[in-house]
Amino acid sequence: MINIKALIIVQIAIFSLWLYSFEFFINFEVAWLSAFLIMLGSMYSYQNLVAKRVEAYESNDDLDAIDKIDDPYDLYSEVPAIEDEERDISDIVKEEKARLKANKINGIKAGAPATVSFFRLLPYLFLVMGFIGLNNNELLLLLPYLLGLGVGIISAFFMGKIFFTSDLQ
């Protein structure tokens, strides 16, 4: 409930800019709403991504309590011996590079759902279309637009903390 009240107070403050100038108000409002929605969409997407990874995480609890105390980082576990001691070093380097490349691709695939989320793409579309609309109608003023972006980012940060961390506590 407190988050809705804060959002209403911010909107009333933005609407009060109309008393100063309509152009100032419309630039500030379009930029604020764009930045606000982009930040909230990003926070929501990444929160879902982290929640999915936490659910999918399988802990390795095969160590007993004494092993956890003696070797908390599993430094002394047995490493499988290399079968062929006389392997060529270039083959080993090629295998390691291939493994690193596969890990990099898997990392990109894991983060892609949060990057191309609907909750992020739609606000970016609004940002671009709002900027073009203001420019085409000769209403674009950069100072209020940039101020609106800054205030939108800051207010979305605090609102996002309220929206997305209240269930964690």
JSON list of N, CA and C in Angstrom, two decimals, residues 7-62:
[
{"chain": "A", "resi": 7, "resn": "LEU", "atom": "N", "xyz": [3.90, 6.27, -5.35]},
{"chain": "A", "resi": 7, "resn": "LEU", "atom": "CA", "xyz": [3.76, 6.44, -6.79]},
{"chain": "A", "resi": 7, "resn": "LEU", "atom": "C", "xyz": [2.79, 7.58, -7.10]},
{"chain": "A", "resi": 8, "resn": "ILE", "atom": "N", "xyz": [1.71, 7.67, -6.34]},
{"chain": "A", "resi": 8, "resn": "ILE", "atom": "CA", "xyz": [0.73, 8.75, -6.55]},
{"chain": "A", "resi": 8, "resn": "ILE", "atom": "C", "xyz": [1.35, 10.10, -6.21]},
{"chain": "A", "resi": 9, "resn": "ILE", "atom": "N", "xyz": [2.14, 10.16, -5.15]},
{"chain": "A", "resi": 9, "resn": "ILE", "atom": "CA", "xyz": [2.79, 11.41, -4.76]},
{"chain": "A", "resi": 9, "resn": "ILE", "atom": "C", "xyz": [3.76, 11.86, -5.84]},
{"chain": "A", "resi": 10, "resn": "VAL", "atom": "N", "xyz": [4.52, 10.93, -6.39]},
{"chain": "A", "resi": 10, "resn": "VAL", "atom": "CA", "xyz": [5.46, 11.27, -7.46]},
{"chain": "A", "resi": 10, "resn": "VAL", "atom": "C", "xyz": [4.71, 11.78, -8.69]},
{"chain": "A", "resi": 11, "resn": "GLN", "atom": "N", "xyz": [3.60, 11.13, -9.05]},
{"chain": "A", "resi": 11, "resn": "GLN", "atom": "CA", "xyz": [2.83, 11.57, -10.22]},
{"chain": "A", "resi": 11, "resn": "GLN", "atom": "C", "xyz": [2.21, 12.95, -9.99]},
{"chain": "A", "resi": 12, "resn": "ILE", "atom": "N", "xyz": [1.75, 13.23, -8.78]},
{"chain": "A", "resi": 12, "resn": "ILE", "atom": "CA", "xyz": [1.20, 14.56, -8.49]},
{"chain": "A", "resi": 12, "resn": "ILE", "atom": "C", "xyz": [2.29, 15.61, -8.63]},
{"chain": "A", "resi": 13, "resn": "ALA", "atom": "N", "xyz": [3.50, 15.29, -8.16]},
{"chain": "A", "resi": 13, "resn": "ALA", "atom": "CA", "xyz": [4.62, 16.23, -8.31]},
{"chain": "A", "resi": 13, "resn": "ALA", "atom": "C", "xyz": [4.95, 16.46, -9.77]},
{"chain": "A", "resi": 14, "resn": "ILE", "atom": "N", "xyz": [4.89, 15.41, -10.57]},
{"chain": "A", "resi": 14, "resn": "ILE", "atom": "CA", "xyz": [5.17, 15.56, -12.01]},
{"chain": "A", "resi": 14, "resn": "ILE", "atom": "C", "xyz": [4.07, 16.37, -12.68]},
{"chain": "A", "resi": 15, "resn": "PHE", "atom": "N", "xyz": [2.80, 16.12, -12.33]},
{"chain": "A", "resi": 15, "resn": "PHE", "atom": "CA", "xyz": [1.71, 16.89, -12.92]},
{"chain": "A", "resi": 15, "resn": "PHE", "atom": "C", "xyz": [1.77, 18.37, -12.53]},
{"chain": "A", "resi": 16, "resn": "SER", "atom": "N", "xyz": [2.37, 18.66, -11.39]},
{"chain": "A", "resi": 16, "resn": "SER", "atom": "CA", "xyz": [2.52, 20.07, -11.00]},
{"chain": "A", "resi": 16, "resn": "SER", "atom": "C", "xyz": [3.48, 20.82, -11.92]},
{"chain": "A", "resi": 17, "resn": "LEU", "atom": "N", "xyz": [4.30, 20.09, -12.66]},
{"chain": "A", "resi": 17, "resn": "LEU", "atom": "CA", "xyz": [5.19, 20.74, -13.63]},
{"chain": "A", "resi": 17, "resn": "LEU", "atom": "C", "xyz": [4.40, 21.37, -14.78]},
{"chain": "A", "resi": 18, "resn": "TRP", "atom": "N", "xyz": [3.16, 20.93, -14.98]},
{"chain": "A", "resi": 18, "resn": "TRP", "atom": "CA", "xyz": [2.32, 21.48, -16.03]},
{"chain": "A", "resi": 18, "resn": "TRP", "atom": "C", "xyz": [2.07, 22.97, -15.77]},
{"chain": "A", "resi": 19, "resn": "LEU", "atom": "N", "xyz": [2.06, 23.35, -14.50]},
{"chain": "A", "resi": 19, "resn": "LEU", "atom": "CA", "xyz": [1.87, 24.76, -14.16]},
{"chain": "A", "resi": 19, "resn": "LEU", "atom": "C", "xyz": [3.03, 25.62, -14.66]},
{"chain": "A", "resi": 20, "resn": "TYR", "atom": "N", "xyz": [4.21, 25.02, -14.75]},
{"chain": "A", "resi": 20, "resn": "TYR", "atom": "CA", "xyz": [5.38, 25.74, -15.25]},
{"chain": "A", "resi": 20, "resn": "TYR", "atom": "C", "xyz": [5.32, 25.87, -16.77]},
{"chain": "A", "resi": 21, "resn": "SER", "atom": "N", "xyz": [5.18, 24.69, -17.44]},
{"chain": "A", "resi": 21, "resn": "SER", "atom": "CA", "xyz": [5.14, 24.69, -18.89]},
{"chain": "A", "resi": 21, "resn": "SER", "atom": "C", "xyz": [4.67, 23.32, -19.36]},
{"chain": "A", "resi": 22, "resn": "PHE", "atom": "N", "xyz": [3.83, 23.31, -20.38]},
{"chain": "A", "resi": 22, "resn": "PHE", "atom": "CA", "xyz": [3.35, 22.03, -20.91]},
{"chain": "A", "resi": 22, "resn": "PHE", "atom": "C", "xyz": [4.50, 21.24, -21.54]},
{"chain": "A", "resi": 23, "resn": "GLU", "atom": "N", "xyz": [5.39, 21.93, -22.28]},
{"chain": "A", "resi": 23, "resn": "GLU", "atom": "CA", "xyz": [6.51, 21.25, -22.91]},
{"chain": "A", "resi": 23, "resn": "GLU", "atom": "C", "xyz": [7.44, 20.63, -21.88]},
{"chain": "A", "resi": 24, "resn": "PHE", "atom": "N", "xyz": [7.70, 21.36, -20.80]},
{"chain": "A", "resi": 24, "resn": "PHE", "atom": "CA", "xyz": [8.53, 20.84, -19.72]},
{"chain": "A", "resi": 24, "resn": "PHE", "atom": "C", "xyz": [7.88, 19.60, -19.12]},
{"chain": "A", "resi": 25, "resn": "PHE", "atom": "N", "xyz": [6.57, 19.69, -18.85]},
{"chain": "A", "resi": 25, "resn": "PHE", "atom": "CA", "xyz": [5.83, 18.57, -18.27]},
{"chain": "A", "resi": 25, "resn": "PHE", "atom": "C", "xyz": [5.86, 17.34, -19.17]},
{"chain": "A", "resi": 26, "resn": "ILE", "atom": "N", "xyz": [5.56, 17.51, -20.44]},
{"chain": "A", "resi": 26, "resn": "ILE", "atom": "CA", "xyz": [5.42, 16.35, -21.33]},
{"chain": "A", "resi": 26, "resn": "ILE", "atom": "C", "xyz": [6.78, 15.68, -21.55]},
{"chain": "A", "resi": 27, "resn": "ASN", "atom": "N", "xyz": [7.85, 16.45, -21.66]},
{"chain": "A", "resi": 27, "resn": "ASN", "atom": "CA", "xyz": [9.19, 15.87, -21.79]},
{"chain": "A", "resi": 27, "resn": "ASN", "atom": "C", "xyz": [9.57, 15.10, -20.53]},
{"chain": "A", "resi": 28, "resn": "PHE", "atom": "N", "xyz": [9.33, 15.72, -19.39]},
{"chain": "A", "resi": 28, "resn": "PHE", "atom": "CA", "xyz": [9.67, 15.08, -18.11]},
{"chain": "A", "resi": 28, "resn": "PHE", "atom": "C", "xyz": [8.86, 13.81, -17.91]},
{"chain": "A", "resi": 29, "resn": "GLU", "atom": "N", "xyz": [7.56, 13.86, -18.21]},
{"chain": "A", "resi": 29, "resn": "GLU", "atom": "CA", "xyz": [6.67, 12.71, -17.99]},
{"chain": "A", "resi": 29, "resn": "GLU", "atom": "C", "xyz": [7.04, 11.54, -18.90]},
{"chain": "A", "resi": 30, "resn": "VAL", "atom": "N", "xyz": [7.28, 11.80, -20.17]},
{"chain": "A", "resi": 30, "resn": "VAL", "atom": "CA", "xyz": [7.64, 10.71, -21.11]},
{"chain": "A", "resi": 30, "resn": "VAL", "atom": "C", "xyz": [8.96, 10.08, -20.70]},
{"chain": "A", "resi": 31, "resn": "ALA", "atom": "N", "xyz": [9.94, 10.89, -20.35]},
{"chain": "A", "resi": 31, "resn": "ALA", "atom": "CA", "xyz": [11.24, 10.37, -19.95]},
{"chain": "A", "resi": 31, "resn": "ALA", "atom": "C", "xyz": [11.14, 9.64, -18.62]},
{"chain": "A", "resi": 32, "resn": "TRP", "atom": "N", "xyz": [10.41, 10.20, -17.66]},
{"chain": "A", "resi": 32, "resn": "TRP", "atom": "CA", "xyz": [10.27, 9.54, -16.35]},
{"chain": "A", "resi": 32, "resn": "TRP", "atom": "C", "xyz": [9.59, 8.19, -16.49]},
{"chain": "A", "resi": 33, "resn": "LEU", "atom": "N", "xyz": [8.49, 8.16, -17.23]},
{"chain": "A", "resi": 33, "resn": "LEU", "atom": "CA", "xyz": [7.76, 6.91, -17.39]},
{"chain": "A", "resi": 33, "resn": "LEU", "atom": "C", "xyz": [8.61, 5.87, -18.12]},
{"chain": "A", "resi": 34, "resn": "SER", "atom": "N", "xyz": [9.35, 6.29, -19.13]},
{"chain": "A", "resi": 34, "resn": "SER", "atom": "CA", "xyz": [10.23, 5.37, -19.86]},
{"chain": "A", "resi": 34, "resn": "SER", "atom": "C", "xyz": [11.29, 4.76, -18.94]},
{"chain": "A", "resi": 35, "resn": "ALA", "atom": "N", "xyz": [12.00, 5.62, -18.23]},
{"chain": "A", "resi": 35, "resn": "ALA", "atom": "CA", "xyz": [13.06, 5.13, -17.34]},
{"chain": "A", "resi": 35, "resn": "ALA", "atom": "C", "xyz": [12.48, 4.29, -16.21]},
{"chain": "A", "resi": 36, "resn": "PHE", "atom": "N", "xyz": [11.35, 4.71, -15.67]},
{"chain": "A", "resi": 36, "resn": "PHE", "atom": "CA", "xyz": [10.70, 3.98, -14.58]},
{"chain": "A", "resi": 36, "resn": "PHE", "atom": "C", "xyz": [10.32, 2.57, -15.03]},
{"chain": "A", "resi": 37, "resn": "LEU", "atom": "N", "xyz": [9.69, 2.46, -16.19]},
{"chain": "A", "resi": 37, "resn": "LEU", "atom": "CA", "xyz": [9.26, 1.15, -16.68]},
{"chain": "A", "resi": 37, "resn": "LEU", "atom": "C", "xyz": [10.45, 0.27, -17.07]},
{"chain": "A", "resi": 38, "resn": "ILE", "atom": "N", "xyz": [11.48, 0.86, -17.64]},
{"chain": "A", "resi": 38, "resn": "ILE", "atom": "CA", "xyz": [12.67, 0.08, -18.01]},
{"chain": "A", "resi": 38, "resn": "ILE", "atom": "C", "xyz": [13.33, -0.49, -16.76]},
{"chain": "A", "resi": 39, "resn": "MET", "atom": "N", "xyz": [13.50, 0.32, -15.74]},
{"chain": "A", "resi": 39, "resn": "MET", "atom": "CA", "xyz": [14.13, -0.16, -14.52]},
{"chain": "A", "resi": 39, "resn": "MET", "atom": "C", "xyz": [13.29, -1.22, -13.83]},
{"chain": "A", "resi": 40, "resn": "LEU", "atom": "N", "xyz": [11.98, -1.00, -13.72]},
{"chain": "A", "resi": 40, "resn": "LEU", "atom": "CA", "xyz": [11.13, -2.00, -13.07]},
{"chain": "A", "resi": 40, "resn": "LEU", "atom": "C", "xyz": [11.10, -3.30, -13.87]},
{"chain": "A", "resi": 41, "resn": "GLY", "atom": "N", "xyz": [11.05, -3.18, -15.20]},
{"chain": "A", "resi": 41, "resn": "GLY", "atom": "CA", "xyz": [11.07, -4.38, -16.04]},
{"chain": "A", "resi": 41, "resn": "GLY", "atom": "C", "xyz": [12.37, -5.14, -15.90]},
{"chain": "A", "resi": 42, "resn": "SER", "atom": "N", "xyz": [13.48, -4.43, -15.81]},
{"chain": "A", "resi": 42, "resn": "SER", "atom": "CA", "xyz": [14.77, -5.08, -15.63]},
{"chain": "A", "resi": 42, "resn": "SER", "atom": "C", "xyz": [14.86, -5.77, -14.28]},
{"chain": "A", "resi": 43, "resn": "MET", "atom": "N", "xyz": [14.41, -5.07, -13.24]},
{"chain": "A", "resi": 43, "resn": "MET", "atom": "CA", "xyz": [14.44, -5.68, -11.91]},
{"chain": "A", "resi": 43, "resn": "MET", "atom": "C", "xyz": [13.57, -6.92, -11.85]},
{"chain": "A", "resi": 44, "resn": "TYR", "atom": "N", "xyz": [12.40, -6.85, -12.45]},
{"chain": "A", "resi": 44, "resn": "TYR", "atom": "CA", "xyz": [11.48, -7.99, -12.45]},
{"chain": "A", "resi": 44, "resn": "TYR", "atom": "C", "xyz": [12.07, -9.17, -13.22]},
{"chain": "A", "resi": 45, "resn": "SER", "atom": "N", "xyz": [12.64, -8.90, -14.38]},
{"chain": "A", "resi": 45, "resn": "SER", "atom": "CA", "xyz": [13.23, -9.97, -15.20]},
{"chain": "A", "resi": 45, "resn": "SER", "atom": "C", "xyz": [14.39, -10.64, -14.49]},
{"chain": "A", "resi": 46, "resn": "TYR", "atom": "N", "xyz": [15.26, -9.85, -13.89]},
{"chain": "A", "resi": 46, "resn": "TYR", "atom": "CA", "xyz": [16.41, -10.43, -13.20]},
{"chain": "A", "resi": 46, "resn": "TYR", "atom": "C", "xyz": [16.01, -11.14, -11.92]},
{"chain": "A", "resi": 47, "resn": "GLN", "atom": "N", "xyz": [14.96, -10.66, -11.26]},
{"chain": "A", "resi": 47, "resn": "GLN", "atom": "CA", "xyz": [14.47, -11.35, -10.07]},
{"chain": "A", "resi": 47, "resn": "GLN", "atom": "C", "xyz": [13.94, -12.74, -10.48]},
{"chain": "A", "resi": 48, "resn": "ASN", "atom": "N", "xyz": [13.21, -12.81, -11.58]},
{"chain": "A", "resi": 48, "resn": "ASN", "atom": "CA", "xyz": [12.72, -14.11, -12.05]},
{"chain": "A", "resi": 48, "resn": "ASN", "atom": "C", "xyz": [13.87, -15.02, -12.47]},
{"chain": "A", "resi": 49, "resn": "LEU", "atom": "N", "xyz": [14.89, -14.46, -13.11]},
{"chain": "A", "resi": 49, "resn": "LEU", "atom": "CA", "xyz": [16.04, -15.26, -13.53]},
{"chain": "A", "resi": 49, "resn": "LEU", "atom": "C", "xyz": [16.76, -15.84, -12.32]},
{"chain": "A", "resi": 50, "resn": "VAL", "atom": "N", "xyz": [16.97, -15.03, -11.30]},
{"chain": "A", "resi": 50, "resn": "VAL", "atom": "CA", "xyz": [17.65, -15.50, -10.09]},
{"chain": "A", "resi": 50, "resn": "VAL", "atom": "C", "xyz": [16.79, -16.55, -9.39]},
{"chain": "A", "resi": 51, "resn": "ALA", "atom": "N", "xyz": [15.49, -16.33, -9.33]},
{"chain": "A", "resi": 51, "resn": "ALA", "atom": "CA", "xyz": [14.61, -17.30, -8.67]},
{"chain": "A", "resi": 51, "resn": "ALA", "atom": "C", "xyz": [14.64, -18.65, -9.38]},
{"chain": "A", "resi": 52, "resn": "LYS", "atom": "N", "xyz": [14.67, -18.63, -10.72]},
{"chain": "A", "resi": 52, "resn": "LYS", "atom": "CA", "xyz": [14.74, -19.88, -11.47]},
{"chain": "A", "resi": 52, "resn": "LYS", "atom": "C", "xyz": [16.07, -20.59, -11.23]},
{"chain": "A", "resi": 53, "resn": "ARG", "atom": "N", "xyz": [17.16, -19.83, -11.17]},
{"chain": "A", "resi": 53, "resn": "ARG", "atom": "CA", "xyz": [18.46, -20.45, -10.92]},
{"chain": "A", "resi": 53, "resn": "ARG", "atom": "C", "xyz": [18.56, -21.01, -9.52]},
{"chain": "A", "resi": 54, "resn": "VAL", "atom": "N", "xyz": [17.96, -20.34, -8.56]},
{"chain": "A", "resi": 54, "resn": "VAL", "atom": "CA", "xyz": [17.97, -20.85, -7.19]},
{"chain": "A", "resi": 54, "resn": "VAL", "atom": "C", "xyz": [17.18, -22.15, -7.10]},
{"chain": "A", "resi": 55, "resn": "GLU", "atom": "N", "xyz": [16.04, -22.21, -7.79]},
{"chain": "A", "resi": 55, "resn": "GLU", "atom": "CA", "xyz": [15.25, -23.43, -7.80]},
{"chain": "A", "resi": 55, "resn": "GLU", "atom": "C", "xyz": [15.99, -24.58, -8.47]},
{"chain": "A", "resi": 56, "resn": "ALA", "atom": "N", "xyz": [16.73, -24.26, -9.53]},
{"chain": "A", "resi": 56, "resn": "ALA", "atom": "CA", "xyz": [17.42, -25.30, -10.28]},
{"chain": "A", "resi": 56, "resn": "ALA", "atom": "C", "xyz": [18.73, -25.73, -9.63]},
{"chain": "A", "resi": 57, "resn": "TYR", "atom": "N", "xyz": [19.19, -24.98, -8.65]},
{"chain": "A", "resi": 57, "resn": "TYR", "atom": "CA", "xyz": [20.48, -25.27, -8.03]},
{"chain": "A", "resi": 57, "resn": "TYR", "atom": "C", "xyz": [20.39, -26.56, -7.22]},
{"chain": "A", "resi": 58, "resn": "GLU", "atom": "N", "xyz": [21.33, -27.43, -7.45]},
{"chain": "A", "resi": 58, "resn": "GLU", "atom": "CA", "xyz": [21.42, -28.67, -6.69]},
{"chain": "A", "resi": 58, "resn": "GLU", "atom": "C", "xyz": [22.67, -28.60, -5.84]},
{"chain": "A", "resi": 59, "resn": "SER", "atom": "N", "xyz": [22.50, -28.63, -4.55]},
{"chain": "A", "resi": 59, "resn": "SER", "atom": "CA", "xyz": [23.67, -28.54, -3.68]},
{"chain": "A", "resi": 59, "resn": "SER", "atom": "C", "xyz": [24.35, -29.89, -3.57]},
{"chain": "A", "resi": 60, "resn": "ASN", "atom": "N", "xyz": [25.63, -29.84, -3.32]},
{"chain": "A", "resi": 60, "resn": "ASN", "atom": "CA", "xyz": [26.43, -31.05, -3.19]},
{"chain": "A", "resi": 60, "resn": "ASN", "atom": "C", "xyz": [26.60, -31.35, -1.71]},
{"chain": "A", "resi": 61, "resn": "ASP", "atom": "N", "xyz": [25.67, -32.11, -1.16]},
{"chain": "A", "resi": 61, "resn": "ASP", "atom": "CA", "xyz": [25.70, -32.43, 0.26]},
{"chain": "A", "resi": 61, "resn": "ASP", "atom": "C", "xyz": [26.22, -33.84, 0.52]},
{"chain": "A", "resi": 62, "resn": "ASP", "atom": "N", "xyz": [27.12, -34.32, -0.30]},
{"chain": "A", "resi": 62, "resn": "ASP", "atom": "CA", "xyz": [27.62, -35.67, -0.09]},
{"chain": "A", "resi": 62, "resn": "ASP", "atom": "C", "xyz": [28.77, -35.70, 0.93]}
]
